[in-house]
Structure formats: structure tokens, C-alpha cells
């Protein structure tokens, strides 16, 4: 039982908390108005943000239009440059084909390579002419640079041809000298006097092999940096050996042989010097031939300019999106909280008003039926609690007034009954004599003997009155006299 009462008490307390207890209507209205004000502020914030977003969008639109105008101008310029780039691509393609044909012709030096080289040269001239006509450029360095490039290509082909000729000549000289020495050695071996002459020829052959080895080395004429020192030293050694063994060689092989060997040795030196000079010209032509295409590419608009990036509008739209997302979430949260607060206030206010009003109405009906009104329990808004307390006080006062009125009525009824009885007694008999009155006697006889009332009413009443009067007088007089 105690647990049940405790549970009821806790439940009533929880209900009081849920219905905001005895908070008055004014604080509730203040809370409601504050919630509505928060919602209005949120709506104002939404409107302001919307206006700011619209202004920002207008600003972005203006910037975008300006950027679009710039891009249109840049696009027009880029279209012209694209045409130039297309023509420059043709020029570069023709230039590359010309370079490949020049290298091929310089390497092979054949009829087919010469035909291909000539065709590539004509195609390059046509591409340059088309580019100059399309771009309407005058006084450009491009024609002079292309002419110099073609000149260096011709020089490269020529130096390669001369190089092959000089190398062939040098190799032929070495072969002729080696064949001559071998022939002399074979002749000396067949003759009887072969000691000193054979030794001299073998020494010459050894020096000739040294020259051939130095000539066959890659560093002589095939490397980037020319190093003809070993070959020159071998040639000087061969010449010195010929001069040293001149007597023996003249005696064994003859003066003509010695003059031929000396002339070939001198021709080797001359050919080597010509090769060195030709290699210098060839290297210079190769360097110029390799550098000029880069210069031509630098003069040509080979790349189409890119369109201006839309960095700022995208940044602005991204910033608007990032700022709009928190604003939307804030508005959603504030609206949800305000809605929950208003719903809770409505629910609590309805419960705080309806329940006390129903209790007051029930107590009023009981009071109107005349029942004793029980004490109306409090619970609700503060104003209704005050009204309930006033109603309870009024009902208590009404109950007290009703009890006092009932007591007064009972006393009045008792007095009225007593007075009625006394008046009845006075009406029935004389207070002095105790004798019944004639009117009262006639009434009695009429009630008791209705049949004989008309005949004997007068006589009976008169006799009974006289008798009764005598008895009553006697009964009254005796005690009175005794008292006296």
C-alpha cells in the first residue's frame, strides 16, 4: 500500500514536471514568444543569407560574364594562333623530314637518298612559303634560318662525302705501302743477301702496322674529340724509319721503291691533315644542323594557348556551397528545436488548463446540486491554482453557511412548532380556567358525532360547557386558595 502511494506520488510529481508544474500563463507565453522570436530570427537569417547568396550570385555572374568576354577574346586569338600552329606543325614536319633525308643522304650518298633529299628540300620550301603567306609576317628570321639550315645540311653531306673519300685514300695508301713492303720482303727472301735488307724491311713493316693500328683506333676520326696524335706519331716514326734505313732499302729494293714509299708516307700525312680539317668542318656543320631546328621551333607558334582557367568563379561557388551547407543545417536544427518547444508548450498548457478546469466544473456541479464539495486538488498553471484555492475557500464558506442556515432552520422550525402547539392549546382551552372554548367544543362534537350534530349540538355543548366550566373552576380555585 505504501509502495502504491509512493508510486502515485512520484507519478503525480512527474506529471507536474511534464506539465511545467505551477508555472503561470505569462511565463509560458514568454517562452512561446521567445521561441517564435527565435524562429523569426532564423527566418530573417535565412532571408538575409538568401539575399547575400543572390548578391553573390549576381557578382559571380558579372565576373563570369567578364571572364567569358576575356575567354572569347582569348579564343579568337587562339584560333588565329591555332591556324598558325597548324601551319607551323606542317613546317616542323617538313623540317624533320628534311633532316632525316639529309642524314640518310650523308650516310649513304646514293641516288635514291639524293632524290629523297631533293624532295624533302622542295617540301620544306613549300611549307615555309605557305606559313609566311598564312601568317602575313614580313622581315622574319625564319627564311634566313631555314636557308642557313639547308646550307649546313649541304655542308654536312659534302663533309661526309669528303671524309669517306679521304678515309678511302688513306686506307688505299696504307694498303699500297703494305703490299709494296710484302713484295720486297718476298724478293729479299728469294735472294742470297737477305740479312740487313730483310731486317730493314721488317722494321718498316712494323712501323706500317703501327700506323695501321693508330688509323683503325676509334679515337682517331670517329670520336667527338679528334685525337690524331697517335696517328701522327706513327707516321713520324714511319718516316724516321725510312730515313734511317734508306741505304739498305735503296740497295735491296731500289731507289724507285724508296721514293714511292717516301711519297706515300708524305701522302699519309697530307691526307691525315685534310681529314682533321674536314672533321672540324663536319663537326661544326653537325652542331649547327642540330641546333637550328630548335631555333626554328622557337620562332614558330607550335602550341595553342590554353583557355584562361575559371578559378575564381569555381572558388566563389565552392565557398557559397560550403557556407550554405552550415546555414541550412543551422536553420533545420533551430526550426526543429522551436517546433518541439512549441509542441511541448501547447501540450503542457492544454494539460495544465483542461484538467483543473474540469475539476472545477465537476466541483461546481456538485456544489450546485447541494452536495458538499470536496477540496479541489491544485495542479496546473498558477492562475488556475489561485482560482482553485479561491474556489476551495468559497466552498468551505458555503458549507459553513449552509450548516449554520440548517441549524437556524431547525431552531426556527422547533420554535414554530412550539408556538403552533401553544397557539393550538390557547385555541382549544382558556388559559385561565383550562375550560375548552365553545368553538372548540362544537368542532369536536362535529368531528366525533356528525349524525347528531344538528340536533343535540346546542344542548350538549351547553351542558358540557357548564359542567366543564365548573370542574375547571373548581380545579383552579382549590390550588389557588391553597397557595394563598
Coordinates of C-alpha atoms in Angstrom, one line a residue:
X1 CA 0.0 0.0 0.0
X2 CA 2.8 2.4 0.9
X3 CA 4.6 1.5 -2.4
X4 CA 1.4 2.2 -4.3
X5 CA 1.1 5.6 -2.6
X6 CA 4.7 6.3 -3.2
X7 CA 4.3 5.4 -6.9
X8 CA 1.2 7.6 -7.1
X9 CA 3.2 10.4 -5.5
X10 CA 6.1 10.0 -7.9
X11 CA 3.7 9.8 -10.9
X12 CA 1.9 13.0 -9.8
X13 CA 5.3 14.7 -9.4
X14 CA 6.4 13.5 -12.8
X15 CA 3.1 14.8 -14.3
X16 CA 3.7 18.1 -12.6
X17 CA 7.1 18.3 -14.1
X18 CA 5.9 17.3 -17.6
X19 CA 3.1 19.9 -17.4
X20 CA 5.6 22.6 -16.2
X21 CA 4.2 22.5 -12.7
X22 CA 2.7 25.7 -11.4
X23 CA 4.3 28.0 -14.0
X24 CA 1.9 30.7 -14.9
X25 CA 0.5 31.5 -18.3
X26 CA 2.7 34.6 -18.6
X27 CA 6.0 32.7 -18.4
X28 CA 4.5 30.1 -20.8
X29 CA 3.6 32.9 -23.2
X30 CA 7.0 34.4 -22.8
X31 CA 8.6 31.1 -23.6
X32 CA 6.3 30.7 -26.6
X33 CA 7.0 34.2 -27.8
X34 CA 10.8 33.7 -27.3
X35 CA 10.6 30.5 -29.4
X36 CA 8.6 32.3 -32.1
X37 CA 11.1 35.1 -31.9
X38 CA 13.9 32.6 -32.4
X39 CA 12.1 31.1 -35.3
X40 CA 11.6 34.6 -36.8
X41 CA 15.2 35.4 -36.3
X42 CA 16.1 32.2 -38.0
X43 CA 13.7 33.1 -40.9
X44 CA 15.3 36.5 -41.0
X45 CA 18.7 34.9 -41.1
X46 CA 17.5 32.7 -44.0
X47 CA 16.2 35.7 -45.8
X48 CA 19.5 37.6 -45.2
X49 CA 21.5 34.6 -46.3
X50 CA 19.3 34.2 -49.4
X51 CA 19.8 37.9 -50.3
X52 CA 23.5 37.6 -49.7
X53 CA 23.6 34.5 -51.9
X54 CA 21.6 36.3 -54.6
X55 CA 24.0 39.2 -54.4
X56 CA 27.0 36.9 -54.5
X57 CA 25.5 35.1 -57.5
X58 CA 25.0 38.4 -59.3
X59 CA 28.6 39.3 -58.5
X60 CA 29.7 35.9 -59.7
X61 CA 27.6 36.3 -62.8
X62 CA 29.1 39.6 -63.6
X63 CA 32.6 38.3 -63.0
X64 CA 31.8 35.2 -65.1
X65 CA 30.5 37.4 -67.9
X66 CA 33.7 39.5 -67.8
X67 CA 35.7 36.3 -67.8
X68 CA 33.6 34.9 -70.6
X69 CA 34.3 38.0 -72.6
X70 CA 38.0 37.6 -71.9
X71 CA 37.8 34.0 -72.9
X72 CA 36.0 34.9 -76.1
X73 CA 38.8 37.3 -77.0
X74 CA 41.4 34.8 -76.0
X75 CA 39.6 32.1 -78.0
X76 CA 39.6 34.3 -81.1
X77 CA 43.3 34.9 -80.6
X78 CA 43.8 31.3 -80.0
X79 CA 42.0 30.4 -83.2
X80 CA 44.4 32.5 -85.2
X81 CA 47.3 31.0 -83.3
X82 CA 45.8 27.6 -83.9
X83 CA 45.9 28.2 -87.6
X84 CA 49.5 29.4 -87.2
X85 CA 50.2 26.4 -85.0
X86 CA 48.8 24.0 -87.7
X87 CA 50.9 25.6 -90.3
X88 CA 53.9 25.6 -88.0
X89 CA 53.3 21.9 -87.4
X90 CA 53.5 21.4 -91.2
X91 CA 56.7 23.4 -91.2
X92 CA 58.2 21.3 -88.4
X93 CA 57.1 18.1 -90.0
X94 CA 58.7 19.2 -93.3
X95 CA 61.8 20.2 -91.4
X96 CA 62.0 16.9 -89.6
X97 CA 61.6 15.0 -92.9
X98 CA 64.3 17.2 -94.4
X99 CA 66.7 16.5 -91.5
X100 CA 66.1 12.7 -91.8
X101 CA 66.7 12.9 -95.6
X102 CA 69.9 14.9 -95.1
X103 CA 71.2 12.4 -92.5
X104 CA 70.3 9.5 -94.8
X105 CA 72.0 11.1 -97.8
X106 CA 75.0 12.0 -95.7
X107 CA 75.3 8.4 -94.5
X108 CA 74.6 6.5 -97.8
X109 CA 75.3 9.1 -100.5
X110 CA 73.2 7.1 -103.0
X111 CA 71.0 8.0 -105.9
X112 CA 67.8 7.2 -104.0
X113 CA 68.9 9.2 -101.0
X114 CA 69.8 12.1 -103.2
X115 CA 66.3 12.0 -104.7
X116 CA 64.7 11.8 -101.3
X117 CA 66.8 14.7 -100.1
X118 CA 65.8 16.9 -103.0
X119 CA 62.1 16.1 -102.5
X120 CA 62.4 16.9 -98.8
X121 CA 64.1 20.2 -99.6
X122 CA 61.3 21.2 -102.0
X123 CA 58.6 20.2 -99.4
X124 CA 60.4 22.3 -96.8
X125 CA 60.4 25.3 -99.2
X126 CA 56.7 24.9 -99.9
X127 CA 55.8 24.7 -96.1
X128 CA 57.8 27.8 -95.4
X129 CA 56.2 29.7 -98.2
X130 CA 52.7 28.6 -97.0
X131 CA 53.4 29.6 -93.4
X132 CA 54.7 33.0 -94.4
X133 CA 51.6 33.6 -96.7
X134 CA 49.2 32.4 -94.0
X135 CA 50.7 34.5 -91.1
X136 CA 51.5 37.5 -93.3
X137 CA 54.7 38.0 -91.5
X138 CA 57.4 40.2 -93.1
X139 CA 61.0 40.6 -92.0
X140 CA 61.0 37.3 -90.1
X141 CA 64.2 35.4 -89.2
X142 CA 62.6 32.1 -90.3
X143 CA 63.5 32.2 -94.0
X144 CA 67.1 33.2 -93.2
X145 CA 67.3 30.4 -90.6
X146 CA 65.8 27.8 -92.9
X147 CA 68.3 28.9 -95.6
X148 CA 71.2 28.6 -93.2
X149 CA 69.9 25.2 -92.1
X150 CA 69.8 24.0 -95.7
X151 CA 73.3 25.3 -96.2
X152 CA 74.5 23.4 -93.2
X153 CA 72.7 20.3 -94.4
X154 CA 74.6 20.6 -97.8
X155 CA 77.8 21.1 -95.9
X156 CA 77.2 18.0 -93.8
X157 CA 76.5 15.9 -96.8
X158 CA 79.7 17.3 -98.5
X159 CA 81.9 16.8 -95.5
X160 CA 80.7 13.3 -95.1
X161 CA 81.4 12.6 -98.7
X162 CA 84.9 14.2 -98.4
X163 CA 85.5 12.2 -95.2
X164 CA 84.7 8.9 -97.0
X165 CA 87.0 9.9 -99.9
X166 CA 89.9 10.8 -97.6
X167 CA 89.5 7.7 -95.5
X168 CA 89.4 5.6 -98.6
X169 CA 92.5 7.4 -99.8
X170 CA 94.4 6.9 -96.5
X171 CA 93.4 3.2 -96.5
X172 CA 94.5 2.8 -100.1
X173 CA 97.8 4.4 -99.3
X174 CA 98.3 2.0 -96.4
X175 CA 97.3 -0.9 -98.5
X176 CA 99.7 0.0 -101.3
X177 CA 102.6 0.6 -98.9
X178 CA 101.9 -2.7 -97.1
X179 CA 101.7 -4.6 -100.5
X180 CA 104.9 -3.0 -101.6
X181 CA 106.7 -4.0 -98.4
X182 CA 105.4 -7.5 -98.6
X183 CA 106.5 -7.8 -102.2
X184 CA 110.0 -6.6 -101.2
X185 CA 110.2 -9.0 -98.3
X186 CA 109.4 -11.9 -100.6
X187 CA 112.0 -10.8 -103.1
X188 CA 114.6 -10.4 -100.4
X189 CA 113.8 -13.9 -99.1
X190 CA 114.5 -15.3 -102.5
X191 CA 117.8 -13.5 -102.9
X192 CA 121.1 -14.6 -101.2
X193 CA 121.9 -11.3 -99.5
X194 CA 118.9 -11.1 -97.2
X195 CA 120.2 -10.2 -93.7
X196 CA 120.4 -6.5 -93.5
X197 CA 117.7 -5.8 -96.2
X198 CA 115.3 -8.2 -94.6
X199 CA 115.8 -6.5 -91.2
X200 CA 115.2 -3.1 -92.7
X201 CA 112.0 -4.2 -94.4
X202 CA 110.7 -5.8 -91.3
X203 CA 111.3 -2.6 -89.4
X204 CA 109.4 -0.7 -92.0
X205 CA 106.6 -3.2 -91.9
X206 CA 106.4 -2.9 -88.1
X207 CA 106.1 0.8 -88.3
X208 CA 103.5 0.4 -91.0
X209 CA 101.5 -1.9 -88.8
X210 CA 101.7 0.7 -86.0
X211 CA 100.3 3.4 -88.4
X212 CA 97.5 1.0 -89.5
X213 CA 96.6 0.3 -85.8
X214 CA 96.6 4.0 -85.0
X215 CA 94.4 4.7 -88.0
X216 CA 92.0 1.9 -87.0
X217 CA 91.6 3.3 -83.5
X218 CA 88.1 4.8 -82.8
X219 CA 89.6 7.9 -81.3
X220 CA 91.3 8.9 -84.5
X221 CA 88.4 10.2 -86.6
X222 CA 85.2 8.6 -85.2
X223 CA 85.0 10.3 -81.7
X224 CA 83.6 13.7 -80.9
X225 CA 87.0 15.0 -79.8
X226 CA 89.6 14.4 -82.6
X227 CA 92.8 12.8 -81.3
X228 CA 95.2 12.3 -84.2
X229 CA 98.3 12.4 -82.0
X230 CA 98.9 8.7 -82.0
X231 CA 98.4 8.5 -85.8
X232 CA 100.8 11.5 -86.3
X233 CA 103.4 9.9 -84.1
X234 CA 103.1 6.6 -86.0
X235 CA 103.5 8.5 -89.3
X236 CA 106.6 10.3 -88.0
X237 CA 108.0 7.0 -86.8
X238 CA 107.4 5.5 -90.3
X239 CA 109.2 8.5 -92.0
X240 CA 112.1 8.3 -89.5
X241 CA 112.4 4.6 -90.0
X242 CA 112.5 5.1 -93.8
X243 CA 115.2 7.7 -93.5
X244 CA 117.1 5.6 -91.0
X245 CA 117.0 2.5 -93.3
X246 CA 117.3 4.5 -96.5
X247 CA 120.7 2.9 -97.6
X248 CA 119.6 -0.6 -97.0
X249 CA 116.3 -0.1 -98.6
X250 CA 117.8 1.6 -101.7
X251 CA 120.2 -1.3 -102.0
X252 CA 117.7 -4.1 -101.6
X253 CA 114.5 -2.6 -103.2
X254 CA 115.8 0.1 -105.4
X255 CA 115.5 3.9 -105.5
X256 CA 112.1 4.0 -107.1
X257 CA 110.8 1.8 -104.4
X258 CA 112.2 4.1 -101.7
X259 CA 110.9 7.2 -103.5
X260 CA 107.4 5.6 -103.7
X261 CA 107.4 4.7 -100.1
X262 CA 108.6 8.2 -99.1
X263 CA 105.9 9.8 -101.3
X264 CA 103.2 7.6 -99.8
X265 CA 104.4 8.4 -96.3
X266 CA 104.1 12.1 -97.2
X267 CA 100.7 11.5 -98.7
X268 CA 99.6 9.8 -95.5
X269 CA 100.5 12.9 -93.6
X270 CA 98.8 15.2 -96.1
X271 CA 95.6 13.0 -96.1
X272 CA 95.6 13.0 -92.3
X273 CA 95.8 16.8 -92.1
X274 CA 93.0 17.1 -94.7
X275 CA 90.9 14.6 -92.7
X276 CA 91.4 16.6 -89.5
X277 CA 90.3 19.8 -91.1
X278 CA 87.4 18.1 -92.8
X279 CA 86.3 16.6 -89.4
X280 CA 86.4 20.1 -87.9
X281 CA 84.1 21.4 -90.6
X282 CA 81.9 18.3 -90.3
X283 CA 81.5 18.7 -86.5
X284 CA 80.7 22.4 -86.9
X285 CA 78.1 21.5 -89.5
X286 CA 76.6 18.8 -87.3
X287 CA 76.4 21.2 -84.3
X288 CA 74.7 23.9 -86.4
X289 CA 72.4 21.4 -88.1
X290 CA 71.3 20.0 -84.7
X291 CA 70.8 23.5 -83.1
X292 CA 68.9 25.2 -86.0
X293 CA 65.7 23.0 -85.7
X294 CA 65.3 24.2 -82.1
X295 CA 65.7 27.8 -83.2
X296 CA 63.0 27.2 -85.9
X297 CA 60.7 25.6 -83.3
X298 CA 61.2 28.6 -81.0
X299 CA 60.2 31.0 -83.8
X300 CA 57.0 29.0 -84.7
X301 CA 53.8 29.2 -82.5
X302 CA 53.8 25.4 -82.2
X303 CA 51.5 25.4 -79.1
X304 CA 47.9 26.6 -78.9
X305 CA 47.5 28.8 -75.8
X306 CA 45.3 27.4 -73.1
X307 CA 41.9 29.0 -72.2
X308 CA 42.0 31.1 -69.0
X309 CA 41.1 28.9 -66.1
X310 CA 37.9 29.6 -64.2
X311 CA 39.5 29.5 -60.8
X312 CA 37.7 32.4 -59.2
X313 CA 34.1 31.6 -60.1
X314 CA 34.6 28.0 -59.1
X315 CA 36.2 29.1 -55.9
X316 CA 33.3 31.5 -55.2
X317 CA 30.7 28.8 -56.0
X318 CA 32.6 26.4 -53.7
X319 CA 32.7 29.0 -50.9
X320 CA 29.0 29.6 -51.3
X321 CA 28.3 25.9 -51.2
X322 CA 30.4 25.5 -48.1
X323 CA 28.7 28.4 -46.4
X324 CA 25.2 27.4 -47.5
X325 CA 25.5 23.9 -46.0
X326 CA 26.1 25.0 -42.4
X327 CA 23.4 27.6 -42.8
X328 CA 20.9 25.0 -43.9
X329 CA 21.8 22.7 -41.1
X330 CA 21.6 25.6 -38.6
X331 CA 18.2 26.6 -39.9
X332 CA 17.0 23.0 -39.8
X333 CA 18.2 22.5 -36.2
X334 CA 16.7 25.8 -35.0
X335 CA 13.4 25.1 -36.7
X336 CA 13.2 21.6 -35.2
X337 CA 14.0 22.8 -31.7
X338 CA 11.5 25.7 -31.9
X339 CA 8.8 23.3 -33.2
X340 CA 9.5 20.8 -30.3
X341 CA 9.4 23.6 -27.8
X342 CA 6.1 24.9 -29.1
X343 CA 4.6 21.5 -29.2
X344 CA 5.7 20.8 -25.7
X345 CA 4.3 24.2 -24.5
X346 CA 1.0 23.5 -26.2
X347 CA 0.7 20.0 -24.7
X348 CA 1.8 21.1 -21.2
X349 CA -0.5 24.2 -21.4
X350 CA -3.5 22.2 -22.5
X351 CA -3.0 19.6 -19.8
X352 CA -2.4 22.4 -17.2
X353 CA -5.6 24.2 -18.2
X354 CA -8.0 21.4 -19.1
X355 CA -7.6 19.2 -16.1
X356 CA -8.0 21.9 -13.5
X357 CA -11.0 23.4 -15.4
X358 CA -12.7 20.0 -15.5
X359 CA -12.1 19.5 -11.8
X360 CA -13.5 23.0 -11.1
X361 CA -16.6 22.3 -13.3
X362 CA -17.2 19.0 -11.5
X363 CA -16.9 20.7 -8.1
X364 CA -19.2 23.5 -9.3
X365 CA -21.9 21.0 -10.4
X366 CA -21.7 19.2 -7.1
X367 CA -22.0 22.5 -5.3
X368 CA -25.0 23.4 -7.4
X369 CA -26.7 20.1 -6.5
X370 CA -26.3 20.9 -2.9
X371 CA -23.7 18.3 -2.2
X372 CA -20.7 19.0 0.0
X373 CA -18.0 20.0 -2.5
X374 CA -14.7 18.1 -1.9
X375 CA -11.5 20.0 -1.8
X376 CA -10.4 20.5 -5.4
X377 CA -6.7 19.5 -5.7
X378 CA -4.3 22.0 -7.1
X379 CA -2.2 21.4 -10.2
X380 CA -2.0 23.5 -13.3
X381 CA -1.0 26.9 -14.2
X382 CA -0.5 29.5 -11.4
X383 CA -3.7 31.4 -12.2
X384 CA -5.8 28.2 -12.1
X385 CA -4.1 27.3 -8.8
X386 CA -5.2 30.6 -7.4
X387 CA -8.7 30.1 -8.7
X388 CA -8.8 26.6 -7.2
X389 CA -7.7 28.0 -3.8
X390 CA -10.4 30.7 -4.0
X391 CA -13.0 28.1 -5.0
X392 CA -12.0 25.8 -2.2
X393 CA -12.3 28.7 0.2
X394 CA -15.7 29.7 -1.2
X395 CA -16.9 26.1 -0.9
X396 CA -15.8 25.9 2.7
X397 CA -17.5 29.2 3.4
X398 CA -20.7 28.0 1.6
X399 CA -20.6 24.7 3.6
X400 CA -20.3 26.6 6.9
X401 CA -23.1 29.0 5.9
X402 CA -25.2 26.1 4.8
X403 CA -24.6 24.3 8.2
X404 CA -25.4 27.5 10.1
X405 CA -28.6 28.0 8.0
X406 CA -29.6 24.4 8.6
X407 CA -29.1 24.9 12.3
X408 CA -31.1 28.1 12.3
X409 CA -33.8 26.5 10.2
X410 CA -34.0 23.6 12.7
X411 CA -34.2 26.0 15.6
X412 CA -36.8 28.1 13.8
X413 CA -38.8 25.0 13.0
X414 CA -38.7 24.0 16.6
X415 CA -39.8 27.4 17.7
X416 CA -42.6 27.4 15.1
X417 CA -43.7 24.0 16.3
X418 CA -43.7 25.2 19.9
X419 CA -45.6 28.3 19.0
X420 CA -48.0 26.3 17.0
X421 CA -48.6 23.9 19.8
X422 CA -49.1 26.8 22.3
X423 CA -51.5 28.6 19.9
X424 CA -53.4 25.4 19.5
X425 CA -53.6 25.0 23.2
X426 CA -54.8 28.6 23.6
X427 CA -57.2 28.0 20.8
X428 CA -58.6 24.8 22.5
X429 CA -59.0 26.0 26.1
X430 CA -58.9 29.0 28.2
X431 CA -55.5 29.6 29.8
X432 CA -57.0 30.9 33.0
X433 CA -59.8 28.4 33.6
X434 CA -58.5 25.5 31.4
X435 CA -62.0 25.2 30.1
X436 CA -62.4 24.4 26.4
X437 CA -63.8 27.1 24.3
X438 CA -67.3 26.8 22.7
X439 CA -66.0 26.9 19.3
X440 CA -63.6 24.2 20.1
X441 CA -66.4 22.1 21.6
X442 CA -68.6 22.5 18.6
X443 CA -65.8 21.5 16.4
X444 CA -65.0 18.4 18.5
X445 CA -68.6 17.3 18.6
X446 CA -69.0 17.7 14.9
X447 CA -65.9 15.6 14.3
X448 CA -67.0 12.9 16.9
X449 CA -70.9 12.8 16.3
X450 CA -71.6 14.1 12.9
X451 CA -75.1 12.5 12.7
X452 CA -76.4 14.1 15.9
X453 CA -74.6 17.3 15.5
X454 CA -77.6 19.2 14.2
X455 CA -80.0 18.1 16.9
X456 CA -78.0 18.0 20.1
X457 CA -75.2 20.3 19.3
X458 CA -76.6 23.1 21.3
X459 CA -77.8 21.3 24.3
X460 CA -74.9 19.0 24.6
X461 CA -72.4 21.8 24.2
X462 CA -74.2 24.0 26.7
X463 CA -74.4 21.3 29.3
X464 CA -70.9 20.1 28.7
X465 CA -69.6 23.6 28.8
X466 CA -71.2 24.4 32.1
X467 CA -70.0 21.1 33.6
X468 CA -66.6 21.6 32.3
X469 CA -66.6 25.2 33.5
X470 CA -67.4 24.1 36.9
X471 CA -64.8 21.4 37.0
X472 CA -62.1 23.6 35.7
X473 CA -63.1 26.4 38.0
X474 CA -63.0 24.1 40.9
X475 CA -59.7 22.6 39.8
X476 CA -58.2 26.1 39.5
X477 CA -59.7 27.6 42.5
X478 CA -58.6 24.9 45.0
X479 CA -54.9 25.2 44.3
X480 CA -55.1 28.9 44.2
X481 CA -56.7 29.1 47.5
X482 CA -54.3 26.6 49.0
X483 CA -51.5 28.7 47.7
X484 CA -53.0 31.8 49.3

